[in-house]
């Protein structure tokens, strides 16, 4: 219904979330009620993400003219998957206001928004403002990148965002109050479960019924209903029923990482409880449960986040009880006092702040405890945890045999890695080039014999950079901690935005740029060098400059004579530079061309394409971006010369595999298959 009505539509909607500040204004969720005057059925009202120049308040009704577009996310072997995330949240499109004059806002009283504003005013200057708002309202936009890093390193991320633990604690608070009431009258026999569910519903409502809270709330409601109806079923059946209910309510929640983390964690807890003897003390059971949680969560955490926290067990033993018995009840009391507007207790949120400061302080010391794992190490950790689990069901001899087998696998893996490192001079004929999907920008990884070079670093933004969120994790997963070279085509942000991150985290041995930068060699025409059997030849620019712009891009031809393969890296050169380069057409001829300037109309002249004569052209660009690339004229130009066209916006990460005397190109979207939900979102099909 959204896209069938056109790109520019008039909507009537309700604000369904808090608006957070982004680079170009504010962004939040709206629930559509009508499109172009046509009222939508209640059960068919879609949600979309709206960008405006100013924040809108939760609960307000708005009439506005908006421009909608499909959801185009990046797709790489690692990194954030925007398309899966949007669908897991039931958001079907992005939208921006066409003009403020068309916006009509009808303010409506919203208790949740009122409470949010009251709490925000009292904690806005607090160093733990972000964690407090996340704990109360599920609003995590105020948590800084540094805080997220500390919580990840210490294994405490699950304590900051509202999850099953928080809802469970609030349920128990209501349950205990109901227990007291039940002793006053036989008519209040069911009050513990009723009050427990009521408290859980209220807390989930504060969090906007987010997916984690919905899962925990469903489990509370299902368990309470079974007890009140005197239906006796194993806990595992209740867990499976909860899973079915959650998937019935939000079927796409299975695309969310938190979905698998939460149900897997609950399954581990149930397993530990089933193995515990009733005679054992409570603290021993809790300690065993925490140990199993940390150990058995290792494979999933390593697979999803590319590493594990070595201090997770210690931090969780210290702070899970602290949150359970102190922090969360205190947050609830503070919220209750705020709702009643009791001025005599105006400093109650300061108490909550002091209770969170020890966590904030301790998490800083976990900075070196995050262990980045390569892909083989991830698989080996899963093997170790599986063996640990199976040992409980095997006799001693079988268990020892299993441990010996796992140790042998680990030894041979370690020995093989040592052998590869010792034989650095041996050069295989297999290597690959990855053109990463970084939106409007460029980043190319060249990998051979376990070594890597990087051509451009992609863009940077206020909350981070492509280098930090994508390039470093990909190399770490491949077991590469440093790179042999960093080449900057020029110094525009979309090509060199992550330069500082690469310098700090990957410590390039050799750095090259057309701009005069301390510690960098100049990229000048005529310079040549060999790396891992590959020849690098600089074709442009003719001299170094104080500030490298598009026309000064470092143009490099890579050739592997043993494989009869060549590739031309062009940066953002324009038509004038191409005209200068075609004076020596023999130096340009290449099998693969990285399309100049993302496929804009200022480059890719016919003479240049004829001189290069590539079989495949690869463009790094943002599908549906503000620059509307590639240019139709440029695309037609490539097609007219029978050059196969690929771009990251359409295909995601593009990989060129070079093996002996042949090479082939593959794309990640092609490899994973045409996922129907990606096609739905990217093509605007609801």
XYZ file of C-alpha atoms in Angstrom:
686
model
C 0.000 0.000 0.000
C 2.876 2.385 0.809
C 4.731 2.120 -2.503
C 1.634 1.511 -4.618
C 0.555 5.053 -3.737
C 3.697 6.623 -5.165
C 6.995 7.940 -3.853
C 5.457 11.175 -2.456
C 2.378 10.564 -0.337
C 0.226 12.300 2.258
C -0.126 10.381 5.492
C -1.966 10.505 8.773
C 0.061 8.705 11.437
C 0.821 8.319 15.103
C 4.290 8.719 16.588
C 5.203 5.292 17.928
C 8.672 5.819 19.428
C 11.024 8.399 20.842
C 12.852 10.388 18.179
C 16.644 10.209 18.334
C 19.079 12.707 16.891
C 21.006 11.637 13.792
C 23.409 13.459 11.477
C 20.661 15.020 9.349
C 17.909 15.721 11.912
C 15.873 13.310 14.013
C 14.538 9.829 13.364
C 11.716 7.786 14.861
C 8.967 5.275 14.157
C 5.475 6.214 13.002
C 2.391 4.016 12.661
C 0.412 4.868 9.536
C -3.350 5.317 9.841
C -4.146 6.561 6.358
C -2.409 7.153 3.020
C -3.628 9.845 0.631
C -6.874 10.054 2.599
C -7.564 6.312 2.473
C -7.956 4.846 5.967
C -5.982 1.653 6.511
C -7.461 -1.412 8.262
C -6.350 -1.624 11.886
C -4.450 -4.905 11.466
C -2.759 -3.729 8.255
C -1.250 -0.490 9.482
C 2.454 -0.492 8.595
C 5.305 1.148 10.463
C 8.072 3.167 8.887
C 11.071 5.193 9.994
C 10.535 8.922 9.567
C 13.287 11.538 9.405
C 12.368 15.110 10.337
C 14.209 18.340 11.052
C 13.025 18.376 14.665
C 11.953 15.739 17.214
C 8.333 14.639 17.440
C 6.757 13.482 20.680
C 5.548 10.007 21.480
C 1.788 9.625 20.997
C 1.328 12.733 18.821
C -0.826 12.469 15.700
C 0.672 13.951 12.532
C -0.533 14.783 9.040
C 2.321 15.271 6.595
C 3.572 14.947 3.056
C 6.467 12.533 2.960
C 8.790 10.937 0.461
C 9.206 7.189 0.949
C 11.868 4.878 -0.396
C 12.736 1.207 0.001
C 15.286 -0.053 2.501
C 18.738 -0.486 1.021
C 21.286 -1.938 3.401
C 24.916 -2.881 3.011
C 25.711 -6.572 2.678
C 29.126 -7.954 3.605
C 30.470 -11.151 5.109
C 30.359 -9.369 8.466
C 28.845 -6.165 9.788
C 25.443 -4.734 10.585
C 22.605 -6.042 8.411
C 20.183 -3.128 8.038
C 17.635 -5.033 5.960
C 17.241 -7.898 8.458
C 17.098 -5.413 11.328
C 14.337 -3.321 9.739
C 12.215 -6.366 9.033
C 12.731 -7.756 12.548
C 11.362 -4.451 13.886
C 8.402 -4.517 11.438
C 9.565 -1.352 9.672
C 8.696 -1.496 5.976
C 10.193 1.710 4.581
C 12.150 4.898 5.198
C 10.572 8.321 4.851
C 11.503 12.002 5.008
C 9.296 15.074 5.357
C 8.906 16.893 2.044
C 8.353 20.241 3.752
C 7.680 21.498 7.261
C 4.767 23.576 5.959
C 2.882 20.373 5.166
C 3.306 19.029 8.701
C 0.372 19.266 11.098
C 1.023 17.980 14.608
C -1.835 17.228 16.982
C -0.418 16.887 20.464
C -1.901 14.117 22.522
C -1.267 13.271 26.133
C 1.047 10.292 26.471
C 1.894 8.953 29.919
C 4.986 7.215 28.586
C 6.268 10.398 26.949
C 5.476 12.432 30.081
C 7.406 10.005 32.265
C 10.264 10.013 29.791
C 10.523 13.794 29.800
C 10.410 13.925 33.598
C 13.122 11.313 33.991
C 15.227 12.838 31.210
C 15.205 16.251 32.898
C 16.491 14.734 36.126
C 19.282 12.637 34.577
C 20.291 14.731 31.531
C 23.594 15.787 33.138
C 24.425 12.372 34.560
C 27.361 10.361 33.146
C 25.081 7.292 33.254
C 22.140 9.007 31.549
C 22.257 6.505 28.696
C 22.114 3.350 30.864
C 19.308 4.816 33.015
C 17.109 5.656 30.020
C 17.882 2.242 28.528
C 16.890 0.469 31.739
C 13.634 2.380 32.180
C 12.390 2.988 28.637
C 14.545 0.774 26.415
C 15.893 3.960 24.798
C 19.553 3.214 24.019
C 20.426 6.137 21.748
C 22.061 8.045 24.632
C 24.563 5.282 25.411
C 27.935 6.371 24.045
C 30.140 4.235 21.813
C 32.703 4.078 24.604
C 30.112 2.797 27.073
C 28.934 0.141 24.613
C 32.542 -0.935 24.154
C 33.041 -1.232 27.921
C 29.857 -3.254 28.393
C 30.785 -5.543 25.503
C 34.309 -6.115 26.813
C 33.012 -6.957 30.283
C 30.126 -9.132 29.067
C 27.518 -6.862 30.691
C 25.628 -5.721 27.588
C 22.607 -7.834 28.570
C 22.281 -5.899 31.839
C 21.976 -2.477 30.216
C 19.171 -3.075 27.712
C 15.802 -4.225 29.044
C 15.727 -7.999 28.720
C 14.323 -11.102 30.330
C 16.282 -10.503 33.537
C 14.742 -7.072 34.092
C 11.185 -8.136 33.284
C 11.630 -11.211 35.472
C 12.790 -9.108 38.424
C 9.839 -6.745 38.073
C 7.515 -9.751 37.794
C 8.933 -11.081 41.074
C 8.423 -7.687 42.745
C 4.752 -7.789 41.777
C 4.556 -11.449 42.768
C 5.906 -10.754 46.278
C 3.491 -7.853 46.761
C 0.665 -10.107 45.617
C 1.863 -12.757 48.057
C 1.381 -10.297 50.894
C -2.093 -9.391 49.630
C -3.107 -13.034 49.293
C -2.669 -13.501 53.029
C -5.296 -10.887 53.799
C -8.187 -12.627 52.026
C -8.917 -15.963 50.373
C -10.419 -14.055 47.436
C -6.953 -12.749 46.607
C -5.478 -16.207 46.132
C -4.348 -15.465 42.555
C -3.055 -11.956 43.309
C 0.672 -12.947 43.209
C 0.432 -14.057 39.575
C -1.971 -11.285 38.582
C 0.165 -8.544 40.121
C 3.342 -10.122 38.755
C 1.927 -10.088 35.237
C 0.589 -6.540 35.696
C 4.027 -5.271 36.745
C 5.651 -7.091 33.816
C 3.111 -5.627 31.368
C 3.708 -2.117 32.730
C 7.486 -2.444 32.436
C 7.197 -3.850 28.904
C 4.900 -0.970 27.985
C 7.525 1.499 29.205
C 9.996 -0.182 26.846
C 7.551 0.147 23.966
C 6.945 -3.613 23.878
C 10.315 -4.140 22.231
C 11.153 -7.641 21.060
C 13.250 -8.625 24.123
C 10.557 -7.424 26.534
C 7.802 -9.074 24.499
C 9.613 -12.403 24.736
C 10.100 -12.119 28.488
C 6.537 -10.885 29.015
C 5.130 -13.779 26.981
C 7.056 -16.237 29.127
C 5.665 -14.642 32.306
C 2.090 -14.683 30.971
C 2.304 -18.257 29.693
C 3.811 -19.544 32.933
C 1.256 -17.713 35.078
C -1.640 -18.907 32.914
C -0.519 -22.532 33.239
C -0.340 -22.232 37.023
C -3.685 -20.468 37.375
C -5.371 -23.040 35.115
C -3.568 -25.845 36.988
C -1.996 -27.200 33.826
C 1.199 -29.059 34.624
C 3.722 -29.108 31.824
C 7.532 -29.369 31.769
C 9.387 -26.076 31.626
C 10.725 -27.036 28.205
C 7.144 -27.210 26.857
C 6.448 -23.751 28.281
C 9.580 -22.449 26.576
C 8.515 -23.916 23.232
C 5.018 -22.497 23.647
C 6.520 -19.081 24.381
C 8.626 -19.417 21.245
C 5.508 -20.201 19.184
C 3.569 -17.254 20.634
C 6.445 -14.828 20.011
C 6.810 -15.993 16.412
C 3.053 -15.723 15.918
C 3.099 -12.118 17.174
C 6.316 -11.092 15.394
C 7.317 -13.750 12.847
C 10.303 -11.754 11.596
C 11.813 -11.470 15.077
C 13.800 -14.616 14.207
C 15.995 -12.324 12.086
C 17.071 -10.497 15.240
C 20.284 -11.435 17.041
C 18.641 -10.852 20.434
C 15.999 -13.479 19.592
C 18.569 -16.266 19.441
C 20.617 -14.942 22.343
C 17.642 -14.766 24.702
C 16.082 -18.151 23.915
C 19.466 -19.854 23.892
C 20.314 -18.317 27.285
C 16.981 -19.442 28.753
C 17.557 -22.935 27.394
C 20.970 -23.047 29.110
C 19.411 -21.915 32.402
C 16.723 -24.599 32.165
C 19.360 -27.208 31.417
C 21.396 -26.234 34.496
C 18.300 -26.306 36.704
C 17.395 -29.752 35.396
C 20.890 -31.025 36.267
C 21.022 -29.464 39.745
C 20.420 -31.551 42.830
C 17.894 -30.242 45.311
C 20.308 -30.825 48.166
C 22.849 -28.350 46.817
C 22.933 -24.834 48.180
C 21.379 -22.004 46.205
C 24.619 -20.090 45.758
C 26.345 -23.148 44.260
C 23.479 -23.576 41.791
C 23.649 -19.891 40.840
C 27.429 -20.087 40.404
C 27.110 -23.222 38.264
C 24.392 -21.552 36.190
C 26.576 -18.512 35.569
C 29.545 -20.704 34.653
C 27.481 -22.691 32.162
C 25.970 -19.527 30.714
C 29.372 -17.970 30.098
C 30.878 -21.168 28.691
C 27.990 -22.303 26.495
C 27.332 -18.792 25.208
C 30.900 -18.616 23.862
C 30.195 -20.151 20.422
C 27.127 -18.000 19.774
C 28.813 -14.826 21.034
C 31.925 -15.557 18.992
C 29.895 -16.234 15.856
C 27.688 -13.127 16.200
C 30.257 -10.619 17.497
C 33.588 -12.046 16.319
C 35.035 -12.432 19.803
C 34.463 -13.270 23.460
C 34.911 -11.517 26.778
C 37.547 -13.215 28.939
C 36.278 -11.408 32.046
C 32.579 -12.090 31.497
C 32.301 -14.693 34.272
C 33.856 -12.423 36.895
C 31.811 -9.364 35.939
C 28.545 -11.277 35.786
C 29.133 -12.920 39.167
C 29.668 -9.468 40.643
C 26.959 -7.466 38.909
C 24.070 -9.785 38.020
C 23.066 -9.982 41.729
C 23.713 -6.241 42.029
C 21.295 -5.491 39.200
C 18.785 -8.122 40.311
C 18.432 -7.118 43.937
C 19.569 -3.482 44.000
C 19.585 -1.582 40.698
C 16.375 -2.757 38.998
C 14.149 -2.493 42.129
C 15.638 0.966 42.777
C 14.857 2.031 39.199
C 11.279 0.879 39.644
C 10.913 2.730 42.977
C 12.379 5.891 41.426
C 9.973 5.635 38.504
C 7.017 5.150 40.887
C 8.041 8.251 42.845
C 8.409 10.242 39.621
C 4.964 9.136 38.427
C 3.412 10.297 41.713
C 5.334 13.587 41.440
C 6.558 13.401 45.043
C 8.770 16.480 45.299
C 10.096 15.385 48.682
C 12.029 12.609 46.947
C 13.374 14.652 44.033
C 16.878 13.223 44.467
C 15.815 9.631 43.956
C 17.429 9.398 40.510
C 20.730 10.481 42.043
C 20.562 7.312 44.116
C 20.092 5.266 40.944
C 23.051 7.087 39.414
C 25.277 6.192 42.365
C 24.184 2.558 42.103
C 25.215 2.442 38.425
C 28.533 4.267 38.851
C 30.355 1.186 40.281
C 29.331 -0.774 37.171
C 30.503 2.059 34.924
C 33.793 2.294 36.796
C 34.488 -1.454 36.845
C 33.600 -1.976 33.165
C 36.414 0.390 32.128
C 38.989 -2.120 33.347
C 37.761 -4.776 30.912
C 39.248 -2.906 27.960
C 41.844 -5.618 27.264
C 39.624 -8.595 28.049
C 37.811 -8.717 24.693
C 39.416 -11.497 22.671
C 38.951 -11.224 18.904
C 38.673 -14.661 17.278
C 39.389 -15.732 13.737
C 36.890 -17.943 11.931
C 38.808 -21.201 12.655
C 38.984 -20.199 16.325
C 35.222 -19.602 16.369
C 34.632 -23.095 15.021
C 37.122 -24.580 17.482
C 35.416 -22.833 20.423
C 32.108 -24.345 19.310
C 33.788 -27.748 19.164
C 35.207 -27.360 22.692
C 31.851 -26.293 24.152
C 30.070 -29.171 22.416
C 32.629 -31.618 23.830
C 32.188 -30.128 27.314
C 28.425 -30.607 27.019
C 28.659 -34.172 25.705
C 31.078 -35.275 28.429
C 28.174 -35.220 30.914
C 26.488 -38.008 28.981
C 29.552 -40.209 28.364
C 31.457 -42.563 30.603
C 34.990 -41.744 31.661
C 36.723 -43.628 28.830
C 34.520 -42.083 26.124
C 34.931 -38.653 27.685
C 38.729 -38.944 27.699
C 38.661 -40.098 24.083
C 36.539 -37.091 23.118
C 38.867 -34.691 24.951
C 41.865 -36.296 23.192
C 40.177 -35.882 19.787
C 39.373 -32.206 20.408
C 42.922 -31.569 21.666
C 44.318 -33.209 18.536
C 42.204 -30.957 16.321
C 43.442 -27.901 18.217
C 47.077 -29.065 18.028
C 46.976 -29.680 14.285
C 45.294 -26.310 13.716
C 47.990 -24.584 15.777
C 50.779 -26.539 14.057
C 49.422 -25.688 10.613
C 49.290 -21.967 11.470
C 52.914 -22.099 12.668
C 53.939 -23.885 9.481
C 52.284 -21.217 7.338
C 53.992 -18.430 9.290
C 57.386 -20.109 9.038
C 57.034 -20.526 5.289
C 56.414 -16.861 4.468
C 58.573 -17.039 1.361
C 56.366 -19.637 -0.283
C 53.890 -17.952 -2.556
C 50.715 -19.679 -3.564
C 48.973 -18.745 -6.768
C 45.649 -18.299 -5.011
C 44.632 -14.850 -3.852
C 41.561 -12.661 -3.753
C 40.316 -9.105 -3.860
C 37.236 -7.924 -1.947
C 35.374 -4.787 -2.977
C 33.474 -4.132 0.239
C 29.944 -2.787 0.291
C 30.459 0.532 2.098
C 27.705 2.639 0.530
C 28.904 5.840 -1.137
C 32.634 5.330 -0.686
C 35.353 2.836 -1.469
C 37.327 0.171 0.344
C 39.165 -2.721 -1.334
C 40.938 -5.570 0.471
C 43.740 -7.421 -1.313
C 44.700 -10.675 0.435
C 47.371 -13.228 -0.423
C 49.206 -15.847 1.667
C 47.616 -14.593 4.880
C 48.813 -11.025 4.223
C 46.665 -8.041 3.291
C 46.769 -4.602 1.730
C 43.996 -2.024 1.788
C 43.044 0.488 -0.895
C 40.894 3.197 0.757
C 39.081 2.951 4.075
C 35.475 3.947 3.396
C 33.581 6.736 5.144
C 33.380 7.874 8.740
C 30.501 9.221 10.778
C 29.855 10.652 14.224
C 29.165 7.246 15.794
C 32.111 5.474 14.158
C 33.604 4.527 10.823
C 33.531 1.791 8.194
C 37.060 0.882 9.238
C 36.041 0.279 12.851
C 32.748 -1.512 12.215
C 33.600 -3.505 9.084
C 37.206 -3.602 7.864
C 38.920 -4.427 11.168
C 36.351 -7.125 12.142
C 36.616 -8.798 8.716
C 40.410 -8.938 8.880
C 40.299 -10.113 12.502
C 37.952 -12.926 11.581
C 40.406 -13.969 8.887
C 43.176 -14.013 11.469
C 44.913 -10.876 10.161
C 45.907 -8.434 12.909
C 48.174 -6.113 10.895
C 48.309 -5.161 7.216
C 51.316 -4.755 4.974
C 50.065 -1.648 3.218
C 47.470 1.128 3.171
C 46.899 3.081 -0.039
C 44.708 6.181 0.020
C 43.400 7.166 -3.400
C 42.743 10.695 -2.105
C 41.654 12.349 1.120
C 37.897 12.823 0.688
C 35.971 11.437 3.674
C 34.233 8.674 1.717
C 37.625 7.231 0.758
C 39.856 8.062 3.728
C 37.413 8.550 6.617
C 38.815 5.571 8.526
C 42.496 6.399 8.066
C 43.150 7.024 11.774
C 41.415 3.797 12.805
C 43.455 1.752 10.334
C 46.666 3.423 11.494
C 45.921 2.691 15.150
C 44.399 -0.804 14.967
C 46.087 -2.425 11.960
C 49.474 -0.629 12.012
C 50.169 -0.651 8.242
C 53.820 -1.310 7.454
C 53.739 0.796 4.287
C 51.434 3.793 3.729
C 50.965 5.553 0.401
C 48.995 8.672 -0.532
C 49.041 11.370 -3.254
C 48.852 13.972 -0.496
C 51.826 15.015 1.598
C 51.164 13.289 4.943
C 53.749 12.549 7.609
C 54.656 8.870 7.563
C 53.206 8.292 4.070
C 55.033 7.736 0.796
C 53.911 9.809 -2.142
C 51.893 8.076 -4.835
C 53.623 9.312 -8.005
C 53.432 8.094 -11.589
C 56.208 5.642 -12.397
C 56.527 4.153 -8.904
C 56.469 0.332 -8.894
C 56.830 -2.339 -6.246
C 56.215 -6.042 -5.716
C 54.171 -7.523 -2.910
C 53.513 -11.253 -2.476
C 54.345 -11.826 -6.148
C 51.974 -9.079 -7.337
C 53.219 -6.041 -9.261
C 51.841 -2.617 -8.303
C 52.334 0.187 -10.842
C 51.311 3.788 -10.160
C 49.851 5.505 -13.250
C 48.660 8.762 -11.656
C 49.183 11.473 -10.316
C 52.352 12.996 -11.701
C 53.325 14.679 -8.417
C 52.313 14.984 -4.803
C 49.929 17.708 -3.614
C 49.097 19.499 -0.364
C 45.473 18.389 -0.548
C 44.419 15.435 -2.677
C 40.995 15.855 -4.301
C 39.237 13.689 -6.895
C 41.550 14.551 -9.853
C 44.601 13.671 -7.725
C 43.408 10.112 -7.047
C 46.118 7.468 -6.866
C 45.571 5.228 -9.913
C 47.223 1.825 -9.539
C 47.382 -1.184 -11.822
C 47.834 -4.560 -10.136
C 49.183 -7.425 -12.207
C 49.892 -11.056 -11.457
C 51.927 -12.430 -14.345
C 51.689 -16.042 -13.199
C 47.888 -15.837 -13.318
C 47.646 -13.544 -16.355
C 45.376 -11.260 -14.351
C 45.327 -7.485 -14.000
C 43.141 -4.936 -12.253
C 42.938 -1.129 -12.399
C 42.150 0.909 -9.258
C 41.008 4.411 -10.192
C 39.690 6.234 -7.116
C 37.627 9.259 -8.170
C 39.446 10.437 -11.281
C 37.479 12.568 -13.734
C 37.310 12.809 -17.533
C 40.338 15.118 -17.764
C 42.580 12.647 -15.933
C 41.231 9.825 -18.091
C 42.191 11.843 -21.181
C 45.730 12.207 -19.796
C 45.934 8.458 -19.053
C 44.813 7.271 -22.494
C 47.952 8.807 -23.987
C 49.570 5.536 -22.906
C 46.795 3.012 -23.576
C 49.068 -0.014 -23.252
C 49.605 0.709 -19.562
C 45.847 0.742 -18.840
C 44.645 -2.565 -20.276
C 43.207 -4.656 -17.418
C 40.827 -7.538 -16.838
C 38.867 -5.730 -14.132
C 38.218 -2.013 -13.754
C 37.134 -0.339 -10.550
C 34.685 2.200 -12.002
C 35.962 5.772 -11.523
C 34.038 8.111 -9.239
C 31.298 5.569 -8.342
C 29.826 5.651 -11.853
C 29.154 9.381 -12.024
C 28.715 11.202 -15.346
C 32.039 13.047 -14.909
C 34.091 9.903 -15.602
C 34.202 6.672 -17.643
C 34.716 8.288 -21.032
C 34.430 6.012 -24.113
C 38.105 6.339 -25.028
C 39.161 5.439 -21.505
C 36.958 2.332 -21.458
C 38.275 1.302 -24.859
C 41.863 1.655 -23.642
C 41.290 -0.355 -20.474
C 39.098 -2.931 -22.264
C 38.027 -4.710 -19.079
C 35.918 -7.847 -18.979
C 34.224 -6.730 -15.761
C 33.613 -3.283 -14.284
C 32.917 -2.967 -10.538
C 31.452 0.178 -9.003
C 31.330 0.930 -5.282
C 28.173 2.950 -4.667
C 25.093 3.364 -2.507
C 21.871 2.028 -4.001
C 19.159 4.656 -3.769
C 21.674 7.208 -2.465
C 21.393 10.960 -2.657
C 23.672 11.149 -5.727
C 21.482 8.799 -7.791
C 24.388 6.673 -8.994
C 25.283 5.095 -11.328
C 24.509 7.549 -14.084
C 22.263 6.048 -16.755
C 24.553 7.409 -19.478
C 27.602 5.795 -17.899
C 25.844 2.477 -17.434
C 24.771 2.509 -21.089
C 28.342 3.301 -22.085
C 29.667 0.176 -20.347
C 26.910 -1.968 -21.778
C 27.557 -0.688 -25.305
C 31.161 -1.891 -25.034
C 29.963 -5.299 -23.754
C 31.597 -4.842 -20.361
C 29.904 -6.797 -17.563
C 28.702 -4.396 -14.875
C 28.590 -5.096 -11.133
C 28.059 -2.661 -8.280
C 28.051 -3.078 -4.514
C 24.714 -1.318 -4.117
C 23.002 -4.093 -6.058
C 25.281 -7.057 -5.350
C 26.816 -6.329 -1.945
C 30.421 -7.336 -1.287
C 32.105 -8.420 -4.520
C 35.006 -10.879 -4.430
C 37.479 -11.704 -7.192
C 39.149 -15.097 -6.733
C 42.391 -15.540 -8.665
C 43.624 -19.114 -8.963
C 46.551 -20.064 -11.192
C 45.594 -19.200 -14.769
C 41.941 -18.367 -14.118
C 39.865 -15.908 -12.145
C 36.211 -15.567 -11.245
C 33.936 -12.983 -9.660
C 31.300 -13.745 -7.018
C 28.908 -11.532 -5.048
C 27.610 -12.100 -1.559
C 23.955 -11.607 -2.481
C 24.370 -14.135 -5.267
C 26.113 -16.591 -2.925
C 23.474 -16.425 -0.185
C 20.647 -16.696 -2.720
C 17.753 -14.335 -3.412
C 16.339 -14.063 0.114
C 12.687 -13.220 -0.379
C 12.530 -10.677 2.445
C 15.484 -8.745 1.035
C 13.782 -8.592 -2.343
C 10.598 -7.404 -0.637
C 12.294 -4.558 1.224
C 14.673 -3.445 -1.539
C 11.960 -3.511 -4.211
C 9.291 -1.853 -2.082
C 6.943 -4.841 -2.078
C 4.839 -5.049 1.074
